XYZ file of C-alpha atoms in Angstrom:
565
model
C 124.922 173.176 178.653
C 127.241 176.194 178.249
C 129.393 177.283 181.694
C 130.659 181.103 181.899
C 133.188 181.991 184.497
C 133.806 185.952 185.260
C 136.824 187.227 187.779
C 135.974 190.865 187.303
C 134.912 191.573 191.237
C 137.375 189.512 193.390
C 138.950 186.048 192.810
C 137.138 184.669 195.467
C 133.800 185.831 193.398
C 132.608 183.367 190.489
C 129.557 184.123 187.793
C 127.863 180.798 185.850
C 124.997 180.212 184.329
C 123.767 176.763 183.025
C 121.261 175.939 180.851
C 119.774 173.227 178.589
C 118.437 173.266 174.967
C 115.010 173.187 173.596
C 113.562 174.950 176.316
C 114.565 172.696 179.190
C 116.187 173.816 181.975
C 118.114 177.500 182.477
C 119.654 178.300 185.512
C 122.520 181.356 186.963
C 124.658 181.420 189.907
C 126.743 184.538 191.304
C 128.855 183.854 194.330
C 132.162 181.988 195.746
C 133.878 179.551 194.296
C 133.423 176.773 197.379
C 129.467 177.974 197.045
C 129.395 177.611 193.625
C 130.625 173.961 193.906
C 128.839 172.902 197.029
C 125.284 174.170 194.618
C 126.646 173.401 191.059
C 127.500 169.841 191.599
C 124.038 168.671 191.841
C 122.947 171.636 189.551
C 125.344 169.649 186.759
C 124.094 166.138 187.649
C 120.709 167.178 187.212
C 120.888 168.753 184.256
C 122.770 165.673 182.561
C 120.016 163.806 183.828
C 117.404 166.271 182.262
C 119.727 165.696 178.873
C 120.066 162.082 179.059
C 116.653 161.113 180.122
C 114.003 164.076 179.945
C 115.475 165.462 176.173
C 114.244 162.075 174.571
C 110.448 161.910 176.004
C 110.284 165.522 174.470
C 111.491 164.796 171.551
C 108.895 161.535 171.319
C 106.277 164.183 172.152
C 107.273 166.058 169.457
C 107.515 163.681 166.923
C 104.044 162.094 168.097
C 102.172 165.519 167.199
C 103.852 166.068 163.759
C 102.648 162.447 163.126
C 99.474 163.434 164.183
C 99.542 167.078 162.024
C 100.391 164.878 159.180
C 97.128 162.648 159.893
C 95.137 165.285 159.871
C 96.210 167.046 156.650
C 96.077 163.773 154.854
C 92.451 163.358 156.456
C 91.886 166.963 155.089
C 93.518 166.228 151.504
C 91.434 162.648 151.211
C 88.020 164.967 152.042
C 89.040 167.543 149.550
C 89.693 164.878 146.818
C 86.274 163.118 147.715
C 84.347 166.108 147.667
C 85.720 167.061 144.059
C 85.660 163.824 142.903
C 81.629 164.013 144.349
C 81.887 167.553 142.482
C 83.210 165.607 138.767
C 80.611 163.221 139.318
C 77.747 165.218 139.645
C 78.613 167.004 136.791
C 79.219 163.843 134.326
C 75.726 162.997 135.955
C 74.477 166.442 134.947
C 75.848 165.966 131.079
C 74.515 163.007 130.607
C 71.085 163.965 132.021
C 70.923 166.772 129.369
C 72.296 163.976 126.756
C 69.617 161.771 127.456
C 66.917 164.208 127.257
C 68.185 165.652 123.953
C 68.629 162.183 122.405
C 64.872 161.495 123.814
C 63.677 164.969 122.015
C 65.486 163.905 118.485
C 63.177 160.246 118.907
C 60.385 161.744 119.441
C 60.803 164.413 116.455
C 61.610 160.881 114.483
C 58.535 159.611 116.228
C 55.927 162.733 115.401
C 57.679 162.287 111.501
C 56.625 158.926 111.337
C 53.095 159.122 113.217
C 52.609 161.921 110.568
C 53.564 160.420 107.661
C 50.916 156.750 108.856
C 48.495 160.027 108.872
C 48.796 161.184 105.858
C 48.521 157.858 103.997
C 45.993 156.713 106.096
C 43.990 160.365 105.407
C 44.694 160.294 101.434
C 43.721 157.245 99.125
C 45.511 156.358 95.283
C 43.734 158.961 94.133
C 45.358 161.834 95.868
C 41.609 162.258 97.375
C 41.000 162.854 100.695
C 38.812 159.313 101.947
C 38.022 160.539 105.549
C 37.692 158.705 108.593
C 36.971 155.324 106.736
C 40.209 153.886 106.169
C 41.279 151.264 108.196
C 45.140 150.361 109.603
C 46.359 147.175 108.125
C 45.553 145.084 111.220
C 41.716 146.032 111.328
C 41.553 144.627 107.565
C 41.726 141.119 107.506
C 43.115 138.527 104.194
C 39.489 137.913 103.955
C 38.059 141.142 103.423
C 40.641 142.296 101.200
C 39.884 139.252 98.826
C 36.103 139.925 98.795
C 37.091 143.392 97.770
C 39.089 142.225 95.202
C 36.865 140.027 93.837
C 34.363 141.753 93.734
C 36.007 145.017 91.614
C 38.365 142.476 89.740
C 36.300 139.316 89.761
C 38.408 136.365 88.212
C 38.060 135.852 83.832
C 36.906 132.597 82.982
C 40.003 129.918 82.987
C 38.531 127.083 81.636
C 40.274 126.988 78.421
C 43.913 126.660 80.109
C 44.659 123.008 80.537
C 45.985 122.056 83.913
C 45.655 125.548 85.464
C 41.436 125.148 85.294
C 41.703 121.433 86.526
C 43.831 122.991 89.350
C 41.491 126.008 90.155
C 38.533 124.398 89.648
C 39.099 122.468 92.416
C 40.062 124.722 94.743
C 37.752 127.382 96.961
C 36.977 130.046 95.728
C 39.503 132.466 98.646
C 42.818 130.261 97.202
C 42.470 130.828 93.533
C 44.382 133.441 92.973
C 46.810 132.558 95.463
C 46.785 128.922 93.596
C 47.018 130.308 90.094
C 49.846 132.180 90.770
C 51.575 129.099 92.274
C 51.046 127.303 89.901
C 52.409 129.848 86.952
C 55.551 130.278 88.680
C 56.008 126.771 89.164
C 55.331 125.766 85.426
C 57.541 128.479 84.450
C 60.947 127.183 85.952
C 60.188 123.878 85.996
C 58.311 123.257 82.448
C 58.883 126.133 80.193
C 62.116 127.690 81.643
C 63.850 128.034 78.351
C 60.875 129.642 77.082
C 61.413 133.542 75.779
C 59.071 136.083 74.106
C 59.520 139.273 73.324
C 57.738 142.497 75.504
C 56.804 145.956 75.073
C 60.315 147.056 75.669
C 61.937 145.277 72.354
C 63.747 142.829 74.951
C 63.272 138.840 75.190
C 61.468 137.802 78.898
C 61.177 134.371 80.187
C 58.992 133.329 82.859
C 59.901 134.766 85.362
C 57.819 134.657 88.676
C 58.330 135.411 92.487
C 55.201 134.685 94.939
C 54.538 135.254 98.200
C 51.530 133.908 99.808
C 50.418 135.794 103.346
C 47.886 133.285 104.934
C 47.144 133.120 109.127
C 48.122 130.266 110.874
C 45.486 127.261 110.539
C 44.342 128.756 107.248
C 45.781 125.777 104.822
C 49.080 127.346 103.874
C 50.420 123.313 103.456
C 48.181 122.651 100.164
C 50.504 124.984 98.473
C 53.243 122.481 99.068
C 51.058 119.605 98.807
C 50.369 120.495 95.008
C 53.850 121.425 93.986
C 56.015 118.401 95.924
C 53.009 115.737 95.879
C 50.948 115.949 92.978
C 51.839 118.033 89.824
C 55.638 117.775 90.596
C 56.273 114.901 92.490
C 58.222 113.304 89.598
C 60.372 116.409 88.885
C 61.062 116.737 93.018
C 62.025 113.100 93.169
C 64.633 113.540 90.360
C 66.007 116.573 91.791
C 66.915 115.265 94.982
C 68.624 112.060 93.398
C 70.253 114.297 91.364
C 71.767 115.942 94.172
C 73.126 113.222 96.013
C 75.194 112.318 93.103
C 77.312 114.917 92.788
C 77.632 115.086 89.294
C 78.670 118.299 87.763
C 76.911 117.198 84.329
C 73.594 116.916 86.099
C 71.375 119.727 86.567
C 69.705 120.547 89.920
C 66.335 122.784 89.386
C 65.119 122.390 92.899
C 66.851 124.188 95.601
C 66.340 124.207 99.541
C 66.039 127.987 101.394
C 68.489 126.482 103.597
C 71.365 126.877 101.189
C 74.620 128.431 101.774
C 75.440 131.211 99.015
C 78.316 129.367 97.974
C 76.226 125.913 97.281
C 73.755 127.863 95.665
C 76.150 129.999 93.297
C 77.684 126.675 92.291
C 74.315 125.357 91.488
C 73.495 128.926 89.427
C 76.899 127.932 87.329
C 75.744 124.315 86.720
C 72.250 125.593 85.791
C 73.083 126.439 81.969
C 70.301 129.269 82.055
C 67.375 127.449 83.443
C 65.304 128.425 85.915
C 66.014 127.468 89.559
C 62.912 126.692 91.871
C 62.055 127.075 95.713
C 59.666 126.693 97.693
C 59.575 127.191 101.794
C 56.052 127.013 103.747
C 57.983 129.041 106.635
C 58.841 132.436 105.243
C 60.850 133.120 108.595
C 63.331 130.484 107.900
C 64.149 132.360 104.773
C 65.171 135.727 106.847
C 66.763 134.032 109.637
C 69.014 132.622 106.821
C 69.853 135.534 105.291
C 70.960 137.358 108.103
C 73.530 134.727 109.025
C 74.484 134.564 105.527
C 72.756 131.718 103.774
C 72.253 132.010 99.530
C 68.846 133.849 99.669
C 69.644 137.250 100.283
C 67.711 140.199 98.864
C 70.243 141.475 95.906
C 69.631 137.753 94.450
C 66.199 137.895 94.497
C 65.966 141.231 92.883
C 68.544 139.957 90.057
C 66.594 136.733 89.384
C 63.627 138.875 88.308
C 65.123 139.948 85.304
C 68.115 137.376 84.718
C 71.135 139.341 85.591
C 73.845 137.900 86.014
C 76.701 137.280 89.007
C 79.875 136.660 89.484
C 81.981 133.466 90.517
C 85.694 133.401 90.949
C 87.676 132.581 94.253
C 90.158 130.204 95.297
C 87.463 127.692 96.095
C 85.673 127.792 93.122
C 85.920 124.911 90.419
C 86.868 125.364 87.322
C 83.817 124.473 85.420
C 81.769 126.863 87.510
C 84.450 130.227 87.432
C 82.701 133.279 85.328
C 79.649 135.570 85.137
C 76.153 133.748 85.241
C 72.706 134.660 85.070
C 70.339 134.279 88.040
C 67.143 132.803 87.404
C 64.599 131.592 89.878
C 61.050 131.381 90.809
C 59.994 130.715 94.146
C 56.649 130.351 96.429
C 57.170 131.643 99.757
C 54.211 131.475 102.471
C 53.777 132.735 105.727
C 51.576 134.583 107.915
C 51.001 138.555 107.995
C 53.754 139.027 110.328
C 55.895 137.242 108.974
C 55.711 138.500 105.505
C 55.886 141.990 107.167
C 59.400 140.866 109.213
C 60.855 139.617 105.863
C 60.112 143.093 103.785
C 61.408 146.104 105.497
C 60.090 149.941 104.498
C 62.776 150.439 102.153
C 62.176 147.429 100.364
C 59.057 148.781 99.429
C 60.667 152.174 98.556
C 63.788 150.509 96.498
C 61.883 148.698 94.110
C 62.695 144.766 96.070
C 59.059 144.294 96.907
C 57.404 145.808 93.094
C 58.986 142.884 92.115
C 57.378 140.184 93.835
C 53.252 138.605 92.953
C 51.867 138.983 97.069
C 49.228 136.971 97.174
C 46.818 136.207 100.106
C 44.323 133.175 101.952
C 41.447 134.244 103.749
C 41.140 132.944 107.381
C 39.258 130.013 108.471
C 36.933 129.935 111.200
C 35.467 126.482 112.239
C 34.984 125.051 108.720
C 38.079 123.659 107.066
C 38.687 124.198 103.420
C 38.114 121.826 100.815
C 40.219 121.260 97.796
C 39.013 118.592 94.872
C 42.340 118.316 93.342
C 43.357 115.579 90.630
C 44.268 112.677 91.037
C 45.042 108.933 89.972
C 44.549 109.102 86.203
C 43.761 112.122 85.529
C 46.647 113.503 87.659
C 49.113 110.504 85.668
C 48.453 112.175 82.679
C 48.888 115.502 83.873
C 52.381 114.683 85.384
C 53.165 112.757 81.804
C 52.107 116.358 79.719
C 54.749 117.922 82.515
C 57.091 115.883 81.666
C 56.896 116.043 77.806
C 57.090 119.847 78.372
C 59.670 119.610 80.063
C 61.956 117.497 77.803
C 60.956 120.408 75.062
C 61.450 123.584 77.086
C 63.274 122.595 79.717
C 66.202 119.911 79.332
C 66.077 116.005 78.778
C 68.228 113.011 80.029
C 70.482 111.273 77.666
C 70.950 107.448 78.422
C 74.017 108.001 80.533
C 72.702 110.166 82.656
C 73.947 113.737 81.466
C 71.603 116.473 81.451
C 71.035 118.351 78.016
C 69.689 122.044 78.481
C 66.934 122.747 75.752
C 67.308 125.014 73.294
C 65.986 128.470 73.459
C 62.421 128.594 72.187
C 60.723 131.877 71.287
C 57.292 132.475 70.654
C 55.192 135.245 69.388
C 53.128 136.792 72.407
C 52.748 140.053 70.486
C 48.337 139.898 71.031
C 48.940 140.641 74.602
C 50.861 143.670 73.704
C 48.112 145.851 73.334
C 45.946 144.750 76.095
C 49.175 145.736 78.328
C 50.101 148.330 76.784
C 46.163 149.755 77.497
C 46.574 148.927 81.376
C 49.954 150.947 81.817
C 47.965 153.585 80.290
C 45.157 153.605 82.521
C 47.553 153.410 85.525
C 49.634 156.296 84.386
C 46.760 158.711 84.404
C 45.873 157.982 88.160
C 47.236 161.236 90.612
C 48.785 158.356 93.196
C 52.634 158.608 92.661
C 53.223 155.164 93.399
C 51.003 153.775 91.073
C 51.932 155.857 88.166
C 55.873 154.435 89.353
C 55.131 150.736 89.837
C 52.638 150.132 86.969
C 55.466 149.108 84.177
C 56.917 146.359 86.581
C 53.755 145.329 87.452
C 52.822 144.961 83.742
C 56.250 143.064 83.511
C 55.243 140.696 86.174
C 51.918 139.954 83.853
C 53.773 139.348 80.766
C 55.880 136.879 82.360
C 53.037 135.226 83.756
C 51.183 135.163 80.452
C 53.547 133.301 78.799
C 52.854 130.094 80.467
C 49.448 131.049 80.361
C 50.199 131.133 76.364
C 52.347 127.854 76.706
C 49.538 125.715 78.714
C 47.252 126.958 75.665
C 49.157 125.526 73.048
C 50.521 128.826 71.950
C 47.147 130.015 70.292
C 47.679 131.797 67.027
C 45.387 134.271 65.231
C 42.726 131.424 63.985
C 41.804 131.094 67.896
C 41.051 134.742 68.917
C 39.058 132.886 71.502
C 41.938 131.206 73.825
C 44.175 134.465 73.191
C 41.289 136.389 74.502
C 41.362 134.393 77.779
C 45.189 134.524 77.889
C 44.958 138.299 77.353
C 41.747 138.520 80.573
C 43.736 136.753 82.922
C 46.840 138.524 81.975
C 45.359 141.844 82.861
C 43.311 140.479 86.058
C 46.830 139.058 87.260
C 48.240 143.201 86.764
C 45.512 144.426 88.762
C 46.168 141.520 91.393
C 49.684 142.280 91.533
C 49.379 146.234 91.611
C 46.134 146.172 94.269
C 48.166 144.065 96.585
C 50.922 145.710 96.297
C 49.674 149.097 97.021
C 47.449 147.758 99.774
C 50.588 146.656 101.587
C 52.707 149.991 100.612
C 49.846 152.291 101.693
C 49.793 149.776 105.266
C 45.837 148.357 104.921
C 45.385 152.206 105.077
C 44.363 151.653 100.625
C 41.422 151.169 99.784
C 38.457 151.309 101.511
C 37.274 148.283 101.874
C 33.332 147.541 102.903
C 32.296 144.604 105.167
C 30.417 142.400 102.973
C 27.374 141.549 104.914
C 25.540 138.538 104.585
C 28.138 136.143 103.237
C 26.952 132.391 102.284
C 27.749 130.120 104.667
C 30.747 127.738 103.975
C 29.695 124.459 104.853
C 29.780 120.213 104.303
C 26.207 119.756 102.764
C 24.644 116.824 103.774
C 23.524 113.193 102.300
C 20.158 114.039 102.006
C 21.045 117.952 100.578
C 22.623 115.855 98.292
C 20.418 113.693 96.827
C 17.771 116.277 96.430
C 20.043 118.455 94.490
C 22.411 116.428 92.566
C 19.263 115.144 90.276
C 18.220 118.524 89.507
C 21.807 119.783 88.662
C 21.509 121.166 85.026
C 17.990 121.008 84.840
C 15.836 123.858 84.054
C 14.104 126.145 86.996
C 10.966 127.951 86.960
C 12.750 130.507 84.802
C 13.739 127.590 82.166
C 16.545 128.082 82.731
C 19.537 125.440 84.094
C 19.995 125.240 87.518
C 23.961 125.515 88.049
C 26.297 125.551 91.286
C 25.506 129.369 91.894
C 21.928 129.111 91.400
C 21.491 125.400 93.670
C 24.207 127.255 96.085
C 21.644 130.355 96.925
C 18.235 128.002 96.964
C 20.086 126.426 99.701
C 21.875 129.223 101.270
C 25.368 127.969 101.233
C 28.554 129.100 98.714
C 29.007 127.938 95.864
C 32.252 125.906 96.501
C 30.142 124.052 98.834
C 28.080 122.734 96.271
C 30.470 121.734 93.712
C 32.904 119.989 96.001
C 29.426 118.160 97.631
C 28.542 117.301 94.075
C 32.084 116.062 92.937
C 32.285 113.886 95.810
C 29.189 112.269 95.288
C 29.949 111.127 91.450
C 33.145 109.613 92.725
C 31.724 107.553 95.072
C 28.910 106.558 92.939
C 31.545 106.034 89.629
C 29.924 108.708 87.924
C 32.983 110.185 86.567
């Protein structure tokens, strides 16, 4: 409040003028002095009244709406920041919509490649020839049609000069020979003639080195596989083994190895080897991968050195003394398992990289209703085979001194140079083919074949050139076990789409011939028909209208229940 006094008209005369801030109160006066004090008394009062009690409302007021402009401009800030925030958002979403559907366009391209590429091997056989509309994917062609197709271009030599490997086959059916055979070779070779070398086409010194993988569906007999290795032939050799490894001894050798293995058991057991040949064998191929990938001792860079020896090396902190340097890798295995499972174990590139040229893939046919019959050896006649392992064994392999030590066998070659040429012929014949693949793989497949013919040459007696007759066998089944190895092996590269295989229609029926079949037959058995000539298996086998396996297991049975043999 601000008072001004003026005397300019007459003493008597006074001039104020009163006001109050912020728009309050304003007030003038013009007049006499005892006027001015009779008004301006309660002019003053109320205007200290307006200052002491009326300022402070406004000024509530006042601070009540700038709270309230702030509000609102925060409200208005916290919309704009949503809305760009929205605005970012939508445009992340936007990116990664066009990421998506250009990471969706690249897998299909990869897609269309590899649809493309099934095409084209489906559309083109070995040959380079176009085969039409005939070719089947691999799951329309079944184990047992790709055995009858087999057999039937590459029918099985005649075995029954080879001790132990015709008593074997023999008694098998017909759909597990070569599966059995090749079991049985690789077997044989670690475990009987490991120390065995001969030299090849390539001026280098082989042993027997063999890797098989059997593909069989489930139900199909996969176990007799087992059965043969771990409870007939090599039930003696198993039985030692696993004493053997619950000694501990460093100065015993252990041949037989679980797939279960960690790599560092199984390098130790590589160093206590001394060069022979490890052995495996796993009924569930699965439990081999699933092993591998969390690290176990069966990976695929040991398999692929164990098929020619090379060696690995062994030094760490952990490792023993005794077992510190570079060794060579060498072991045979039998691996079964069914299609899929084989397929989940070998990967595309393992086909590509030269992993799966190395291996013998060998296949079961399915079983419907009938199960298959084996007429394997056994009490004496499987004593004496077991004693001949053994005594093969001691020569080729190692022997036991009396306090237990194990003492590796010498090296032992031996002249395999007759099945040089035969070979040497095939790898020929292979290179000329227009199929790339063939022309690539046919040396290792030949390989695979030599190492396999020298037990074949072993379990003859090592035949020299005053029996052209048992080399000439050795020589046939070396050749039939190349094409086995390289048809196979193609038919899974090419995915069932190689070859063309034909339905084989009226196959003879698989069954258990009865009592009275029997008795008809068996009497007649090597006696001559109308045509004067004898009535064998084959010929009994088609009067009745049955296979031929069904006959001679029916007939084999029968003489050991009678004593007849």
């Amino acid at each position: 409040m601000s008072r001004n006094f003026s005397n300019a008209s007459a003493p008597s005369t006074i001039k104020a003028r009163a006001s109050v801030g912020l728009c309050g109160v304003r007030g003038s006066y013009e007049g006499t002095v005892s006027s001015f004090w009779k008004i301006g008394g309660p002019v003053v009062g109320i205007t200290v009244a307006v200052g002491l009690f009326v300022l402070p409302e406004i000024r509530k007021k006042l601070g009540k709406a700038r709270i309230e402009n702030e509000k609102q401009k925060s409200v208005i800030r916290k919309d704009e920041a949503c809305e760009n925030s929205r605005i970012k958002k939508d445009e992340v979403e936007q990116q990664c919509d066009l990421d998506i559907r250009k990471a969706k366009g690249l897998s299909q391209v990869k897609i269309d490649e590899t649809r493309a590429l099934f095409e084209i091997r489906r559309e083109f056989g070995p040959m380079g020839k176009s085969t039409g509309q005939e070719q089947n994917p691999h799951e329309d062609v079944s184990l047992g049609e790709w055995l009858q197709w087999f057999n039937r271009e590459f029918p099985m030599p005649c075995h029954s000069a080879i001790p132990h490997i015709s008593t074997i086959l023999d008694g098998c059916p017909e759909g597990f020979r070569p599966a059995m055979l090749f079991h049985l070779l690789g077997g044989y070779g670690a475990l009987a003639f490991s120390n065995v070398r001969a030299r090849y086409l390539d001026g280098r010194y082989h042993s027997p080195s063999l890797q098989v993988i059997i593909e069989g569906g489930q139900g199909s007999g996969k176990s007799v596989f087992k059965d043969v290795y771990e409870q007939d032939l090599f039930q003696r050799v198993v039985m030692d083994n696993r004493l053997k490894s619950r000694t501990g001894r460093t100065d015993r050798i252990v041949q037989i190895v679980g797939t279960d293995i960690s790599k560092a058991r199984l390098m130790e057991v590589i160093a206590n080897s001394r060069g022979l040949s490890l052995y495996a064998m796993e009924t569930e191929i699965d439990t081999i991968r699933k092993s591998a990938s969390k690290g176990g001792g069966f990976s695929s860079d040991l398999l692929r050195k164990a098929f020619s020896g090379e060696a690995v090396s062994l030094d760490n902190k952990h490792t023993r003394d005794d077992c510190r340097g570079d060794f060579s890798v060498r072991l045979n295995y039998t691996f079964t398992g069914t299609p899929g499972a084989v397929r989940r174990f070998f990967t595309d590139e393992d086909y590509e990289n030269g992993t799966a040229s190395r291996i013998c893939f060998c296949a079961i046919p399915e079983q419907d209703r009938s199960v298959p019959e084996f007429d394997l050896p056994e009490g004496e006649e499987l004593e004496r085979m077991r004693d001949q392992l053994g005594e093969w064994r001691e020569k080729y392999c190692l022997r036991t001194a009396e306090d237990g030590t194990d003492i590796p066998a010498d090296e032992y070659l031996t002249d395999l140079s007759y099945v040089h040429g035969p070979l040497g012929n095939w790898i020929g014949e292979q290179k000329k083919a227009d199929d790339r693949m063939r022309r690539m793989v046919s040396p290792r497949m030949a390989t695979i074949a030599f190492h396999a013919a020298i037990v074949l040459h072993m379990l003859a007696g090592e035949p020299g050139e005053d029996n052209p007759k048992m080399r000439k066998a050795v020589c046939k089944l070396t050749v039939y076990i190349a094409n086995h190895c390289m048809e196979r092996f193609l038919h899974k590269y090419y995915k069932g789409a190689y070859p063309v295989m034909e339905k084989m229609a009226g196959l003879p029926l698989r069954r258990k011939l009865t009592d009275e079949e029997i008795e008809c037959w068996y009497p007649l058995w090597h006696t001559p028909g109308e045509d004067g000539q004898p009535l064998g298996y084959g010929r009994i086998a088609k009067m009745i209208g049955v296979d031929r396996d069904s006959v001679k297991n029916a007939f084999k049975r029968y003489e050991r229940r009678n004593g007849l043999r």
